[in-house]
Short mmCIF file of the C-alpha atoms (twelve columns), coordinates in Angstrom:
data_MODEL
# 
_entry.id   MODEL 
# 
loop_
_atom_site.group_PDB 
_atom_site.id 
_atom_site.type_symbol 
_atom_site.label_atom_id 
_atom_site.label_alt_id 
_atom_site.label_comp_id 
_atom_site.label_asym_id 
_atom_site.label_seq_id 
_atom_site.Cartn_x 
_atom_site.Cartn_y 
_atom_site.Cartn_z 
_atom_site.pdbx_PDB_model_num 
ATOM 1   C CA . MET A 1   0.000   0.000  0.000   1 
ATOM 2   C CA . SER A 2   1.166   3.510  -0.766  1 
ATOM 3   C CA . ARG A 3   2.210   5.650  2.177   1 
ATOM 4   C CA . ILE A 4   1.412   8.794  0.203   1 
ATOM 5   C CA . GLY A 5   -1.974  7.504  -0.922  1 
ATOM 6   C CA . LYS A 6   -3.107  6.759  2.622   1 
ATOM 7   C CA . GLN A 7   -2.749  10.390 3.705   1 
ATOM 8   C CA . PRO A 8   -5.854  12.597 3.400   1 
ATOM 9   C CA . VAL A 9   -5.651  15.829 1.392   1 
ATOM 10  C CA . PRO A 10  -6.747  18.723 3.641   1 
ATOM 11  C CA . ILE A 11  -9.087  21.254 2.036   1 
ATOM 12  C CA . PRO A 12  -8.356  24.923 2.918   1 
ATOM 13  C CA . ASP A 13  -11.233 27.282 3.791   1 
ATOM 14  C CA . LYS A 14  -11.322 29.189 0.475   1 
ATOM 15  C CA . VAL A 15  -11.171 26.056 -1.715  1 
ATOM 16  C CA . LYS A 16  -14.252 24.270 -3.074  1 
ATOM 17  C CA . ILE A 17  -13.960 20.663 -4.297  1 
ATOM 18  C CA . ASP A 18  -16.576 18.862 -6.370  1 
ATOM 19  C CA . ILE A 19  -16.212 15.103 -6.934  1 
ATOM 20  C CA . ASN A 20  -18.292 13.449 -9.649  1 
ATOM 21  C CA . GLY A 21  -17.243 9.788  -9.964  1 
ATOM 22  C CA . THR A 22  -13.552 9.941  -10.851 1 
ATOM 23  C CA . THR A 23  -13.634 13.579 -11.995 1 
ATOM 24  C CA . VAL A 24  -12.356 16.084 -9.445  1 
ATOM 25  C CA . SER A 25  -12.969 19.837 -9.858  1 
ATOM 26  C CA . VAL A 26  -11.111 22.224 -7.562  1 
ATOM 27  C CA . GLU A 27  -11.903 25.939 -7.377  1 
ATOM 28  C CA . GLY A 28  -10.118 28.554 -5.290  1 
ATOM 29  C CA . PRO A 29  -8.939  32.181 -5.231  1 
ATOM 30  C CA . LYS A 30  -6.186  31.548 -7.842  1 
ATOM 31  C CA . GLY A 31  -8.454  29.806 -10.376 1 
ATOM 32  C CA . LYS A 32  -10.040 26.458 -11.050 1 
ATOM 33  C CA . VAL A 33  -8.850  23.125 -12.404 1 
ATOM 34  C CA . SER A 34  -10.472 19.794 -13.205 1 
ATOM 35  C CA . LYS A 35  -9.081  16.299 -13.861 1 
ATOM 36  C CA . THR A 36  -10.516 12.856 -14.539 1 
ATOM 37  C CA . PHE A 37  -8.651  9.940  -12.975 1 
ATOM 38  C CA . ALA A 38  -8.566  6.248  -13.856 1 
ATOM 39  C CA . SER A 39  -11.554 4.213  -12.690 1 
ATOM 40  C CA . VAL A 40  -9.322  2.016  -10.496 1 
ATOM 41  C CA . VAL A 41  -9.322  4.664  -7.721  1 
ATOM 42  C CA . LYS A 42  -12.141 5.717  -5.431  1 
ATOM 43  C CA . ILE A 43  -12.187 9.419  -4.489  1 
ATOM 44  C CA . GLU A 44  -14.401 10.698 -1.705  1 
ATOM 45  C CA . LYS A 45  -14.777 13.829 0.406   1 
ATOM 46  C CA . LYS A 46  -15.126 13.403 4.175   1 
ATOM 47  C CA . ASP A 47  -15.234 16.310 6.619   1 
ATOM 48  C CA . ASN A 48  -12.620 18.751 5.318   1 
ATOM 49  C CA . ASN A 49  -10.449 16.131 3.591   1 
ATOM 50  C CA . VAL A 50  -10.276 14.250 0.310   1 
ATOM 51  C CA . LEU A 51  -9.594  10.518 0.634   1 
ATOM 52  C CA . VAL A 52  -8.303  8.339  -2.182  1 
ATOM 53  C CA . SER A 53  -8.332  4.529  -2.110  1 
ATOM 54  C CA . PRO A 54  -7.838  1.713  -4.638  1 
ATOM 55  C CA . THR A 55  -10.967 -0.042 -5.873  1 
ATOM 56  C CA . ASP A 56  -9.276  -3.452 -6.108  1 
ATOM 57  C CA . GLU A 57  -5.937  -5.067 -5.289  1 
ATOM 58  C CA . THR A 58  -4.345  -5.017 -8.748  1 
ATOM 59  C CA . ARG A 59  -0.857  -3.614 -9.125  1 
ATOM 60  C CA . PHE A 60  -2.132  -0.798 -11.369 1 
ATOM 61  C CA . SER A 61  -4.811  0.197  -8.861  1 
ATOM 62  C CA . ARG A 62  -2.327  0.303  -5.980  1 
ATOM 63  C CA . ALA A 63  0.068   2.402  -8.072  1 
ATOM 64  C CA . MET A 64  -2.560  4.861  -9.259  1 
ATOM 65  C CA . TYR A 65  -4.140  5.776  -5.951  1 
ATOM 66  C CA . GLY A 66  -0.912  7.302  -4.604  1 
ATOM 67  C CA . THR A 67  -0.488  9.177  -7.871  1 
ATOM 68  C CA . ALA A 68  -4.087  10.420 -7.797  1 
ATOM 69  C CA . ARG A 69  -3.667  11.652 -4.216  1 
ATOM 70  C CA . SER A 70  -0.495  13.582 -5.156  1 
ATOM 71  C CA . VAL A 71  -2.164  15.166 -8.194  1 
ATOM 72  C CA . ILE A 72  -5.190  16.230 -6.129  1 
ATOM 73  C CA . ALA A 73  -2.887  17.744 -3.469  1 
ATOM 74  C CA . GLY A 74  -1.109  19.682 -6.243  1 
ATOM 75  C CA . MET A 75  -4.433  20.905 -7.612  1 
ATOM 76  C CA . VAL A 76  -5.485  22.158 -4.160  1 
ATOM 77  C CA . LYS A 77  -2.141  23.910 -3.656  1 
ATOM 78  C CA . GLY A 78  -2.295  25.496 -7.117  1 
ATOM 79  C CA . VAL A 79  -5.727  27.083 -6.678  1 
ATOM 80  C CA . SER A 80  -5.129  28.203 -3.083  1 
ATOM 81  C CA . VAL A 81  -1.557  29.548 -2.878  1 
ATOM 82  C CA . GLY A 82  -0.255  29.139 -6.429  1 
ATOM 83  C CA . TYR A 83  3.111   27.800 -7.501  1 
ATOM 84  C CA . LEU A 84  6.501   29.322 -6.813  1 
ATOM 85  C CA . LYS A 85  9.952   28.229 -7.903  1 
ATOM 86  C CA . GLU A 86  12.907  29.694 -6.031  1 
ATOM 87  C CA . LEU A 87  16.464  29.241 -7.206  1 
ATOM 88  C CA . GLU A 88  19.613  29.988 -5.251  1 
ATOM 89  C CA . ILE A 89  22.805  30.819 -7.136  1 
ATOM 90  C CA . GLN A 90  25.979  30.100 -5.185  1 
ATOM 91  C CA . GLY A 91  29.609  30.234 -6.161  1 
ATOM 92  C CA . VAL A 92  32.373  32.571 -7.178  1 
ATOM 93  C CA . GLY A 93  31.532  34.315 -10.431 1 
ATOM 94  C CA . PHE A 94  27.891  33.223 -10.550 1 
ATOM 95  C CA . LYS A 95  25.386  36.050 -10.400 1 
ATOM 96  C CA . ALA A 96  21.988  37.148 -11.651 1 
ATOM 97  C CA . ALA A 97  20.662  40.639 -12.247 1 
ATOM 98  C CA . LEU A 98  17.244  41.882 -13.312 1 
ATOM 99  C CA . LYS A 99  17.250  44.680 -15.906 1 
ATOM 100 C CA . GLY A 100 13.708  45.668 -16.832 1 
ATOM 101 C CA . ASN A 101 12.023  42.465 -17.957 1 
ATOM 102 C CA . MET A 102 15.322  40.784 -18.913 1 
ATOM 103 C CA . LEU A 103 17.301  38.488 -16.624 1 
ATOM 104 C CA . ASP A 104 21.099  38.647 -16.975 1 
ATOM 105 C CA . LEU A 105 22.761  35.427 -15.855 1 
ATOM 106 C CA . ALA A 106 26.515  34.995 -15.395 1 
ATOM 107 C CA . LEU A 107 26.901  31.246 -14.947 1 
ATOM 108 C CA . GLY A 108 30.540  30.579 -15.739 1 
ATOM 109 C CA . TYR A 109 30.342  31.110 -19.494 1 
ATOM 110 C CA . SER A 110 32.272  33.975 -21.044 1 
ATOM 111 C CA . PRO A 111 29.186  35.816 -22.405 1 
ATOM 112 C CA . THR A 112 26.349  36.788 -20.080 1 
ATOM 113 C CA . MET A 113 23.093  35.037 -20.908 1 
ATOM 114 C CA . ARG A 114 20.095  37.352 -21.347 1 
ATOM 115 C CA . THR A 115 16.649  35.798 -20.933 1 
ATOM 116 C CA . PRO A 116 13.213  37.448 -20.914 1 
ATOM 117 C CA . LEU A 117 11.161  36.836 -17.789 1 
ATOM 118 C CA . PRO A 118 8.285   34.404 -18.261 1 
ATOM 119 C CA . LEU A 119 4.908   36.006 -17.613 1 
ATOM 120 C CA . TYR A 120 2.235   33.648 -16.302 1 
ATOM 121 C CA . GLY A 121 -1.286  34.551 -15.214 1 
ATOM 122 C CA . SER A 122 -1.832  37.827 -13.419 1 
ATOM 123 C CA . GLY A 123 1.635   37.871 -11.830 1 
ATOM 124 C CA . GLY A 124 0.212   37.645 -8.318  1 
# 
């Protein structure tokens, strides 16, 4: 049995989850997302948690219920707090500078790499 799959997914206050069979729709302050999972997993909402369990004892079913739980947790996180990727640059000669909407990266190559910033969503 999956250790990840056994854990319930907590639902924050501002997030609304609708489960229709194996289709899960999650709506929150950052947007909404929907996904249909394989029919070998059972998804249910109890109290303020989402529980995922395998429908039978096949290898595929046991593998998919941990995956489904992780995807649902990612959906909840995405619509409630959004996604953030932080990078740390360490080392002598490595540096990054923001000039307007261009990112200048000095990563050990002789020329500095200039990259435009990616713009996703509303920027919030």
